[in-house]
Short mmCIF file of C-alpha atoms in Angstrom, two decimals:
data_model
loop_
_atom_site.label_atom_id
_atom_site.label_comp_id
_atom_site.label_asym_id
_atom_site.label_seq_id
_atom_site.Cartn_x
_atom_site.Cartn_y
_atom_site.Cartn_z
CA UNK A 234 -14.74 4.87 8.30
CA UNK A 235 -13.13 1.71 7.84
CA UNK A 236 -10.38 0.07 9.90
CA UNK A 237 -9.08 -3.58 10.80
CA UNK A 238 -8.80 -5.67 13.68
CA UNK A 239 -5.02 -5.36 14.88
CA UNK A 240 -5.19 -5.84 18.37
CA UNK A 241 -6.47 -8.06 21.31
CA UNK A 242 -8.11 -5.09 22.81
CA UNK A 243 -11.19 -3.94 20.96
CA UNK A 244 -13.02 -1.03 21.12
CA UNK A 245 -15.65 0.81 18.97
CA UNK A 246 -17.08 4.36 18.45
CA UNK A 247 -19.91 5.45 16.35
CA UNK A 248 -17.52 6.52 13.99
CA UNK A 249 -15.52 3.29 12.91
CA UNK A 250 -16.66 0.16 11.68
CA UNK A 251 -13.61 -2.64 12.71
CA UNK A 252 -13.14 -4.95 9.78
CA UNK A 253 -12.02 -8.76 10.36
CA UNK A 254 -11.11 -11.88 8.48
CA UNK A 255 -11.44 -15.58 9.11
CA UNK A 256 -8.96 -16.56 11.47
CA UNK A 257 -8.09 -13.18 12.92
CA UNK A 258 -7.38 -13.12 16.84
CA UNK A 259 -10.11 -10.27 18.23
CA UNK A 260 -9.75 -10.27 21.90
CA UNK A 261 -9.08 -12.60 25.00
CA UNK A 262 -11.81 -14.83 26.60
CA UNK A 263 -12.64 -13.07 29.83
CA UNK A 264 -15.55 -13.17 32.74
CA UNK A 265 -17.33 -10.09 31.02
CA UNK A 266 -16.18 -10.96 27.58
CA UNK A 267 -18.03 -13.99 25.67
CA UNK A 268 -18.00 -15.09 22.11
CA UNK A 269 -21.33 -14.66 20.06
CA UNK A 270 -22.18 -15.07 16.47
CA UNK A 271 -19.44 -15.72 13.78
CA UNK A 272 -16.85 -15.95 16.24
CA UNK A 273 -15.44 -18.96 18.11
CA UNK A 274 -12.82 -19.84 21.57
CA UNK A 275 -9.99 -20.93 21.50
CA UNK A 276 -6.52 -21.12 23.59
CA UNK A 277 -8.19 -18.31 25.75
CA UNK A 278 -8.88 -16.04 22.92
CA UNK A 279 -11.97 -15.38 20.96
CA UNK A 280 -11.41 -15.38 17.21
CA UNK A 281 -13.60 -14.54 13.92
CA UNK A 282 -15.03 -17.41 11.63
CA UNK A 283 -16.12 -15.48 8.74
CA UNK A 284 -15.17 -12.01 7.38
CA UNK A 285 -17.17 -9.24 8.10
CA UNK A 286 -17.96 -6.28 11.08
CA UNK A 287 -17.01 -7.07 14.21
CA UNK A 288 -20.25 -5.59 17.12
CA UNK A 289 -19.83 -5.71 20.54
CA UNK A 290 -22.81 -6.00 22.08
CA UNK A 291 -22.80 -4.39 26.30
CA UNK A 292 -26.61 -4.30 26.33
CA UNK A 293 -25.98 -7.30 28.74
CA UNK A 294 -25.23 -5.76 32.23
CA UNK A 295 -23.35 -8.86 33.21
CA UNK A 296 -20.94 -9.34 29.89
CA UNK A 297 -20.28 -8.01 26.32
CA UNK A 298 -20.93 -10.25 23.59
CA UNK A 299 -18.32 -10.36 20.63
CA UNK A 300 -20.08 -11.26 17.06
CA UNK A 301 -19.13 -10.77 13.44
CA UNK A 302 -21.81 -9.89 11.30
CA UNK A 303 -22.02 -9.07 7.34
CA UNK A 304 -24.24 -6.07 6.68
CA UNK A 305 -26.33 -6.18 3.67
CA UNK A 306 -24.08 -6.65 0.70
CA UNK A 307 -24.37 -5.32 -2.93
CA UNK A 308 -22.19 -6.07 -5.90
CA UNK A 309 -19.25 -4.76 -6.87
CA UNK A 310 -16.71 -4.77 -8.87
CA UNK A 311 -13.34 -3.19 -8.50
CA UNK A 312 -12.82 -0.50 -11.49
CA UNK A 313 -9.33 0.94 -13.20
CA UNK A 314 -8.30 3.33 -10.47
CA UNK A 315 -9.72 1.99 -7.00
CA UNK A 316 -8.06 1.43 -3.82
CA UNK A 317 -8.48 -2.01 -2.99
CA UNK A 318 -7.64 -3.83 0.72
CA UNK A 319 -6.15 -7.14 0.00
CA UNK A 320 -4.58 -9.61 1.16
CA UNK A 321 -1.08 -11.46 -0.14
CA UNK A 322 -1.84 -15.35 -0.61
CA UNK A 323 1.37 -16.21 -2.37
CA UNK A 324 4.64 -14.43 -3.35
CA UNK A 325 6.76 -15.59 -6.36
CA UNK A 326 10.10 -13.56 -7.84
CA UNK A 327 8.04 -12.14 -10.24
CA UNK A 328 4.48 -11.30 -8.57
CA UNK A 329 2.68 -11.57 -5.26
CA UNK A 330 -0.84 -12.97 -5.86
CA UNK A 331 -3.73 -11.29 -3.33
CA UNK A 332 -7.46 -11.82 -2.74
CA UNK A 333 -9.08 -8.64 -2.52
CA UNK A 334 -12.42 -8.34 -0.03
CA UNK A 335 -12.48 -4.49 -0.14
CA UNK A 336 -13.15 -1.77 -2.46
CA UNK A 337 -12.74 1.29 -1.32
CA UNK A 338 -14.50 1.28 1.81
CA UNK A 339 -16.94 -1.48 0.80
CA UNK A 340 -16.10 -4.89 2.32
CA UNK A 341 -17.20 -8.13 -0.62
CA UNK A 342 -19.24 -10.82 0.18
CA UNK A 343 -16.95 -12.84 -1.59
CA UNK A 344 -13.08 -11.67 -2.78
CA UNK A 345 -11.59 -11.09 -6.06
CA UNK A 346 -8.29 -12.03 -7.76
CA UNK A 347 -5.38 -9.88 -7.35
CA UNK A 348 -2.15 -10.15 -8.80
CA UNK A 349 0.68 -7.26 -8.02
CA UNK A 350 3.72 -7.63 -10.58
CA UNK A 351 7.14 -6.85 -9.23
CA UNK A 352 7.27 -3.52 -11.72
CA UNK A 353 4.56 -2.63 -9.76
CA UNK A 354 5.50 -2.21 -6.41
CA UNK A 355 7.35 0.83 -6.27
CA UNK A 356 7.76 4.14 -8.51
CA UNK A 357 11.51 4.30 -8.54
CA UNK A 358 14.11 1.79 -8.83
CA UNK A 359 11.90 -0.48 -10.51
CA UNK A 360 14.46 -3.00 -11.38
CA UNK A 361 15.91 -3.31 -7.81
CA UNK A 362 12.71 -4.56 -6.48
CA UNK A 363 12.89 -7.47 -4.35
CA UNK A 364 9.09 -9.16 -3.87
CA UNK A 365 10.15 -11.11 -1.07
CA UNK A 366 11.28 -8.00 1.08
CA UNK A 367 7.93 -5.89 -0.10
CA UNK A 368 5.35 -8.74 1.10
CA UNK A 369 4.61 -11.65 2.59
CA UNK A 370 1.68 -14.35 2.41
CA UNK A 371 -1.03 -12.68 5.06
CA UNK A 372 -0.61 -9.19 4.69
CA UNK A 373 -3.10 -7.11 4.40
CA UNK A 374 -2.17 -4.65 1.95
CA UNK A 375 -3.57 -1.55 -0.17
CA UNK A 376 -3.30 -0.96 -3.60
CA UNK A 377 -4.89 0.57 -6.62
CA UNK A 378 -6.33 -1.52 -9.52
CA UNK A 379 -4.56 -0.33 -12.92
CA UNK A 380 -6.14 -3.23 -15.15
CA UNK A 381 -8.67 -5.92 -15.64
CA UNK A 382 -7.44 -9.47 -16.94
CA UNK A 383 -10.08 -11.85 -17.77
CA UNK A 384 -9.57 -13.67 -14.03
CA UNK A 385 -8.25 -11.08 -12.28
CA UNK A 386 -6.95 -7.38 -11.46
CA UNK A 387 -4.17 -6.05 -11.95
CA UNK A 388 -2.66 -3.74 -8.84
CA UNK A 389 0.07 -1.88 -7.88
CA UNK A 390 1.13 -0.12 -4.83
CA UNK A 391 3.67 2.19 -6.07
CA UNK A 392 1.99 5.62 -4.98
CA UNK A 393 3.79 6.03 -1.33
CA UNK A 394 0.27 5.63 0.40
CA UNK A 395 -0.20 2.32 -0.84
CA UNK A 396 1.44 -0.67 0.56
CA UNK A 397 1.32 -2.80 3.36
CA UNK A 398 -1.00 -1.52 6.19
CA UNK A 399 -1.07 -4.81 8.67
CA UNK A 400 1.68 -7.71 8.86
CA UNK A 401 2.56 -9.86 11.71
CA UNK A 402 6.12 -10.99 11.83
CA UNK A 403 7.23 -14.88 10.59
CA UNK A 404 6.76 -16.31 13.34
CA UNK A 405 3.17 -15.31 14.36
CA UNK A 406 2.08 -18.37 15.43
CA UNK A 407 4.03 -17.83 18.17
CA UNK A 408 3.32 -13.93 18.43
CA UNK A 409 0.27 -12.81 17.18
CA UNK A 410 1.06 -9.11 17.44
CA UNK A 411 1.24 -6.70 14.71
CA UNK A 412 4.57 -5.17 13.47
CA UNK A 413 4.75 -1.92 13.62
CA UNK A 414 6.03 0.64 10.56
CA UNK A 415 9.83 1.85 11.77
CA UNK A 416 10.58 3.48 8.78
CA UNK A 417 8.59 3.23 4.78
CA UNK A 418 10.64 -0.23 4.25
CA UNK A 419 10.85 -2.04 7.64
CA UNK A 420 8.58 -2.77 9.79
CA UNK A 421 9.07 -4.10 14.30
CA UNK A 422 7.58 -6.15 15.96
CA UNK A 423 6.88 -4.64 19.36
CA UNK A 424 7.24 -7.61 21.50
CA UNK A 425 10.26 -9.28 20.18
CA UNK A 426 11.40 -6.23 18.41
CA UNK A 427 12.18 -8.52 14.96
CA UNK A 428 12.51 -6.32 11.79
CA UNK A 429 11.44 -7.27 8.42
CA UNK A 430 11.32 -5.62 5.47
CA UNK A 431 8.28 -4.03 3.83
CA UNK A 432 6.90 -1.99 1.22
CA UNK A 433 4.99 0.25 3.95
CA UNK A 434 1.89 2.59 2.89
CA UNK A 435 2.34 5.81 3.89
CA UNK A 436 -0.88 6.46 5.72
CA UNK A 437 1.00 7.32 9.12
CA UNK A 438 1.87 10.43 9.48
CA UNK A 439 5.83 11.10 9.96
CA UNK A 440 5.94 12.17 13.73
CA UNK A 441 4.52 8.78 14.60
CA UNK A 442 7.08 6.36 12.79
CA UNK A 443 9.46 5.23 15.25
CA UNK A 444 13.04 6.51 14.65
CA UNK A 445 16.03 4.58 14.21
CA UNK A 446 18.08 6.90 16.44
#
């Protein structure tokens, strides 16, 4: 299985591979804890260069070493009716545009285009969607590719497990924490407890979305 770096604390089991992009924050600089291949220090942390699987090596008795690596890759090519991971470059009225880097649970050498039309977002209320409120540039989002255009793919996240999976509030620089779903259109962050809105994919189960009460 497949997941994404989303914390400062990492930790692996046989069972997950932990995904990362260029730029994401993977853990803080400690005695025990040094950076290794495809990774790099800075302001105390230790963050990934390149996209890829993060591997934490503890075959050192005195430290573990944090790398990025990028397993043998093979093409491919998103088809009509994948689930795609993406993530949201730019955001316009009309459309958000995304680079996808992961087909179904394959992560790409090199990302496709991705554009999400506003239509597209949700099911219902079609004409009442507001593209600003469903994404913002650096999410990380899934959604399902409905059509090929000659430079890109067309997606849409309007199944209620599709949506935004990872998003870090505006001011991240500041805060590099990720929000946290509060509902399937809002989303917290735990530290300063800002809301935003979101169009949230449904891959929590209900007892563990915070309630409003």
């Amino acid at each position: 299985m497949c997941r994404f770096v989303s914390t400062d604390t990492l930790s692996q089991n046989e069972d997950d591979m932990l995904i990362c992009l260029p730029g994401d924050r993977l853990c803080r600089v400690e005695d025990n804890i040094v950076v290794g291949q495809g990774t790099y220090e800075q302001g105390g942390y230790i963050y990934a260069s390149k996209s890829g699987i993060i591997n934490i090596d503890e075959s050192n008795e005195k430290c573990q070493i944090v790398s990025v690596h990028k397993p043998g890759f093979h093409l491919t090519i998103p088809a009509t009716g994948d689930v795609v991971t993406a993530r949201v470059l730019v955001t316009t009225p009309k459309f958000a545009k995304c680079a996808i880097f992961c087909v179904r649970n394959v992560l790409l050498e090199s990302s496709y285009r991705g554009l999400l039309r506003k239509e597209d977002v949700r099911e219902t209320d079609k004409d009442r969607v507001d593209i600003y409120k469903s994404f913002k540039p650096g999410d990380v989002i899934l959604a399902r590719v409905v059509n090929q255009m000659e430079q890109s793919f067309m997606l849409s996240t309007a199944e209620a497990e599709l949506g935004v999976v990872v998003a870090y509030a505006s001011d991240y620089r500041k805060n590099r924490i990720p929000m946290v779903p509060i509902g399937w259109s809002e989303m917290q962050c735990p530290q300063t407890t800002i809301k935003e809105p979101r169009k949230v994919a449904k891959v929590l189960p209900e007892s563990s979305i915070k309630s409003e009460k």
